[in-house]
């Protein structure tokens, strides 16, 4: 039932009078969220009489915004178009506003009926409460929940002719990444648009779940018939049963906090029942009890072969072997950095891996690709130091037929084209010839590659990971590496500690032994063999360790590895790992904390959220590293 417009206006006017007098506003007059938004607007120094001068956005700015958020927009734009059609297109403007408050996509703002509202909903305009006062998108971002703001509920007088409804959009890790807003001129009463906007948001969130990949997708709901509806919760697991991500519906059902979905939780931590029951039921929902006593119905979506905590369904093909070079095994320094890298990569930021030769940079790159938004696409690796200088340009960018002597008749796509829709890994980028760096920078900026001998560019969309063992800042100072290219590839920097400083050495050895043993039981290491491994300095890092264990498994007898089965260089122990300093790892952690604080201008709460740790933990780290 619609509220009488006179009654609505009267209630809001009464609430505003009480607010201006400094008295409490009862919830029957005005929603608490609107009152809190008024308070925040006043705290930002705004007055109701203020006029908003919306920032002017250039075409280049619009293009850059589209490039920066293109993955999110790939999921958002189709659902916005469907919603726009369902509303009849008339009198509505739909907008997607990213977490910082900036409009990144809009539909309907060219409609003459919406010309008064259009300036506020152009791409690049900032709708934060600190700029525009109380409004639907700004309130939804600040409160983290759906918001409807109509007429005089807006803080600024000039905005009171409008009505808007905004719903937060969360990624598979539970982080708020944007809001979807529907706005029009105010008709004197509350608008009933919130439900269709919320349904569109739910469809977008389910689209985003597909980007994190995973070998097992589970639909959950309290009612079995709704496990095949838009109302269902979605959980994605990897082949070993670790949770990769969950949509907000599933998070609410299972009470999952923000951030869970980076491999720390497994199926058994969420449900008391067996995964075998879900698999055996084919596409039928199965009732499973959660550890909190709640019962949910679970249904398997799709039937890709997988290995799940050692269980392989009898009717499925043999499970893939677990990656013998998995990038982490419990080292807290590495896992913390991994979580940040995974999030940055999911938001299409380039990742720069730094570390000594043999520390597993390509393994890490492949892991990021498998857990990233383009996991279904190709992974293309290029070692910039191993390709002759005369060939690297054609290798990276491709060439047209006849471009040079010896060129193939039909031409050849370069690595960028081959990586389209997937991930390009540029290893040893610090060794790339200087003259090629300018062209690489242009391709990264324009997302378009032009083959040698061609006159037209080819659009490419790929995730980027770079790696180097060199000090790039020093290379910049020496004039051997472009500073602007360093800024472009350094979306998130991830230093990989050398093997001698990793805290998960024993777990890594056991894991590699399983991989080397194949289908047989892995051999057991004697105490002397363990001492020899722990005492070695490992200048070749993981690569050297893997070769040593390969030899040990081949020479072992009766299921035991003794020190005689190890390479000769390991049979004289040096300094034990436990006595070596962990300075590099601590420096890496310190730089990570320092960078997070810098990004958020010293805001400890925001930095802690960015790092995925508690504020108390961050304060402790700041004291530890002298950053307080």
mmCIF file of N, CA and C in Angstrom, residues 518-565:
data_model
loop_
_atom_site.group_PDB
_atom_site.id
_atom_site.type_symbol
_atom_site.label_atom_id
_atom_site.label_comp_id
_atom_site.label_asym_id
_atom_site.label_seq_id
_atom_site.Cartn_x
_atom_site.Cartn_y
_atom_site.Cartn_z
ATOM 1 N N UNK A 518 54.320 -40.342 -6.877
ATOM 2 C CA UNK A 518 53.246 -40.690 -7.805
ATOM 3 C C UNK A 518 52.149 -41.471 -7.118
ATOM 4 N N UNK A 519 51.787 -42.648 -7.666
ATOM 5 C CA UNK A 519 50.695 -43.438 -7.104
ATOM 6 C C UNK A 519 51.155 -44.327 -5.950
ATOM 7 N N UNK A 520 52.453 -44.385 -5.691
ATOM 8 C CA UNK A 520 52.961 -45.199 -4.598
ATOM 9 C C UNK A 520 53.018 -44.403 -3.309
ATOM 10 N N UNK A 521 53.164 -45.118 -2.202
ATOM 11 C CA UNK A 521 53.287 -44.450 -0.914
ATOM 12 C C UNK A 521 54.612 -43.699 -0.866
ATOM 13 N N UNK A 522 54.616 -42.463 -0.375
ATOM 14 C CA UNK A 522 55.868 -41.710 -0.332
ATOM 15 C C UNK A 522 56.834 -42.324 0.677
ATOM 16 N N UNK A 523 58.142 -42.283 0.407
ATOM 17 C CA UNK A 523 59.111 -42.841 1.355
ATOM 18 C C UNK A 523 59.219 -41.996 2.614
ATOM 19 N N UNK A 524 59.749 -42.600 3.664
ATOM 20 C CA UNK A 524 59.962 -41.915 4.940
ATOM 21 C C UNK A 524 61.414 -41.463 5.009
ATOM 22 N N UNK A 525 61.645 -40.256 5.511
ATOM 23 C CA UNK A 525 63.000 -39.739 5.659
ATOM 24 C C UNK A 525 63.585 -40.157 6.999
ATOM 25 N N UNK A 526 64.825 -40.602 6.982
ATOM 26 C CA UNK A 526 65.506 -40.901 8.241
ATOM 27 C C UNK A 526 65.854 -39.589 8.949
ATOM 28 N N UNK A 527 66.185 -39.671 10.238
ATOM 29 C CA UNK A 527 66.545 -38.469 10.992
ATOM 30 C C UNK A 527 67.764 -37.791 10.374
ATOM 31 N N UNK A 528 68.724 -38.605 9.923
ATOM 32 C CA UNK A 528 69.925 -38.038 9.310
ATOM 33 C C UNK A 528 69.586 -37.312 8.007
ATOM 34 N N UNK A 529 68.650 -37.892 7.236
ATOM 35 C CA UNK A 529 68.239 -37.241 5.986
ATOM 36 C C UNK A 529 67.541 -35.918 6.268
ATOM 37 N N UNK A 530 66.670 -35.914 7.292
ATOM 38 C CA UNK A 530 66.010 -34.660 7.681
ATOM 39 C C UNK A 530 67.053 -33.615 8.087
ATOM 40 N N UNK A 531 68.040 -34.034 8.870
ATOM 41 C CA UNK A 531 69.064 -33.097 9.323
ATOM 42 C C UNK A 531 69.841 -32.517 8.150
ATOM 43 N N UNK A 532 70.127 -33.370 7.151
ATOM 44 C CA UNK A 532 70.863 -32.899 5.981
ATOM 45 C C UNK A 532 70.041 -31.885 5.188
ATOM 46 N N UNK A 533 68.739 -32.151 5.027
ATOM 47 C CA UNK A 533 67.869 -31.228 4.294
ATOM 48 C C UNK A 533 67.731 -29.899 5.026
ATOM 49 N N UNK A 534 67.532 -29.985 6.334
ATOM 50 C CA UNK A 534 67.353 -28.758 7.113
ATOM 51 C C UNK A 534 68.639 -27.953 7.219
ATOM 52 N N UNK A 535 69.759 -28.609 7.104
ATOM 53 C CA UNK A 535 71.024 -27.917 7.263
ATOM 54 C C UNK A 535 71.582 -27.307 6.000
ATOM 55 N N UNK A 536 70.974 -27.594 4.853
ATOM 56 C CA UNK A 536 71.491 -27.078 3.581
ATOM 57 C C UNK A 536 71.035 -25.638 3.367
ATOM 58 N N UNK A 537 71.841 -24.851 2.660
ATOM 59 C CA UNK A 537 71.497 -23.437 2.447
ATOM 60 C C UNK A 537 70.575 -23.208 1.255
ATOM 61 N N UNK A 538 70.428 -24.194 0.363
ATOM 62 C CA UNK A 538 69.503 -24.164 -0.774
ATOM 63 C C UNK A 538 69.653 -22.920 -1.658
ATOM 64 N N UNK A 539 70.831 -22.738 -2.232
ATOM 65 C CA UNK A 539 70.983 -21.596 -3.152
ATOM 66 C C UNK A 539 70.076 -21.690 -4.373
ATOM 67 N N UNK A 540 69.694 -22.931 -4.753
ATOM 68 C CA UNK A 540 68.784 -23.102 -5.891
ATOM 69 C C UNK A 540 67.327 -23.122 -5.511
ATOM 70 N N UNK A 541 67.037 -22.925 -4.208
ATOM 71 C CA UNK A 541 65.677 -22.822 -3.692
ATOM 72 C C UNK A 541 64.839 -24.060 -4.009
ATOM 73 N N UNK A 542 63.535 -23.868 -4.309
ATOM 74 C CA UNK A 542 62.616 -25.005 -4.464
ATOM 75 C C UNK A 542 63.048 -25.905 -5.617
ATOM 76 N N UNK A 543 63.589 -25.310 -6.669
ATOM 77 C CA UNK A 543 64.020 -26.104 -7.814
ATOM 78 C C UNK A 543 65.101 -27.104 -7.399
ATOM 79 N N UNK A 544 66.046 -26.649 -6.584
ATOM 80 C CA UNK A 544 67.110 -27.529 -6.106
ATOM 81 C C UNK A 544 66.554 -28.603 -5.174
ATOM 82 N N UNK A 545 65.626 -28.206 -4.300
ATOM 83 C CA UNK A 545 65.020 -29.162 -3.377
ATOM 84 C C UNK A 545 64.272 -30.256 -4.136
ATOM 85 N N UNK A 546 63.535 -29.873 -5.150
ATOM 86 C CA UNK A 546 62.767 -30.860 -5.903
ATOM 87 C C UNK A 546 63.678 -31.858 -6.610
ATOM 88 N N UNK A 547 64.776 -31.384 -7.166
ATOM 89 C CA UNK A 547 65.713 -32.292 -7.821
ATOM 90 C C UNK A 547 66.353 -33.244 -6.810
ATOM 91 N N UNK A 548 66.666 -32.723 -5.599
ATOM 92 C CA UNK A 548 67.260 -33.572 -4.563
ATOM 93 C C UNK A 548 66.284 -34.672 -4.143
ATOM 94 N N UNK A 549 65.007 -34.324 -3.997
ATOM 95 C CA UNK A 549 64.019 -35.320 -3.582
ATOM 96 C C UNK A 549 63.712 -36.309 -4.713
ATOM 97 N N UNK A 550 63.783 -35.841 -5.956
ATOM 98 C CA UNK A 550 63.579 -36.749 -7.094
ATOM 99 C C UNK A 550 64.643 -37.857 -7.071
ATOM 100 N N UNK A 551 65.909 -37.445 -6.817
ATOM 101 C CA UNK A 551 66.990 -38.426 -6.730
ATOM 102 C C UNK A 551 66.791 -39.346 -5.529
ATOM 103 N N UNK A 552 66.405 -38.772 -4.389
ATOM 104 C CA UNK A 552 66.225 -39.562 -3.172
ATOM 105 C C UNK A 552 65.150 -40.627 -3.340
ATOM 106 N N UNK A 553 64.037 -40.270 -3.971
ATOM 107 C CA UNK A 553 62.956 -41.235 -4.184
ATOM 108 C C UNK A 553 63.421 -42.339 -5.126
ATOM 109 N N UNK A 554 64.178 -41.967 -6.157
ATOM 110 C CA UNK A 554 64.653 -42.962 -7.125
ATOM 111 C C UNK A 554 65.614 -43.959 -6.486
ATOM 112 N N UNK A 555 66.467 -43.501 -5.538
ATOM 113 C CA UNK A 555 67.485 -44.359 -4.940
ATOM 114 C C UNK A 555 67.021 -45.056 -3.662
ATOM 115 N N UNK A 556 65.885 -44.615 -3.109
ATOM 116 C CA UNK A 556 65.458 -45.139 -1.807
ATOM 117 C C UNK A 556 65.139 -46.625 -1.891
ATOM 118 N N UNK A 557 65.352 -47.305 -0.755
ATOM 119 C CA UNK A 557 65.071 -48.737 -0.658
ATOM 120 C C UNK A 557 64.198 -48.984 0.559
ATOM 121 N N UNK A 558 63.269 -49.931 0.433
ATOM 122 C CA UNK A 558 62.399 -50.338 1.539
ATOM 123 C C UNK A 558 61.600 -49.156 2.102
ATOM 124 N N UNK A 559 61.279 -48.190 1.239
ATOM 125 C CA UNK A 559 60.420 -47.087 1.670
ATOM 126 C C UNK A 559 61.081 -46.087 2.585
ATOM 127 N N UNK A 560 62.416 -46.062 2.645
ATOM 128 C CA UNK A 560 63.119 -45.129 3.527
ATOM 129 C C UNK A 560 64.199 -44.382 2.756
ATOM 130 N N UNK A 561 64.280 -43.079 2.974
ATOM 131 C CA UNK A 561 65.349 -42.266 2.390
ATOM 132 C C UNK A 561 66.390 -42.023 3.470
ATOM 133 N N UNK A 562 67.611 -42.421 3.204
ATOM 134 C CA UNK A 562 68.717 -42.147 4.127
ATOM 135 C C UNK A 562 69.582 -41.045 3.540
ATOM 136 N N UNK A 563 70.536 -40.571 4.304
ATOM 137 C CA UNK A 563 71.375 -39.463 3.846
ATOM 138 C C UNK A 563 72.203 -39.868 2.624
ATOM 139 N N UNK A 564 72.471 -41.170 2.482
ATOM 140 C CA UNK A 564 73.246 -41.634 1.327
ATOM 141 C C UNK A 564 72.464 -41.504 0.021
ATOM 142 N N UNK A 565 71.148 -41.380 0.096
ATOM 143 C CA UNK A 565 70.332 -41.250 -1.098
ATOM 144 C C UNK A 565 70.234 -39.806 -1.585
#
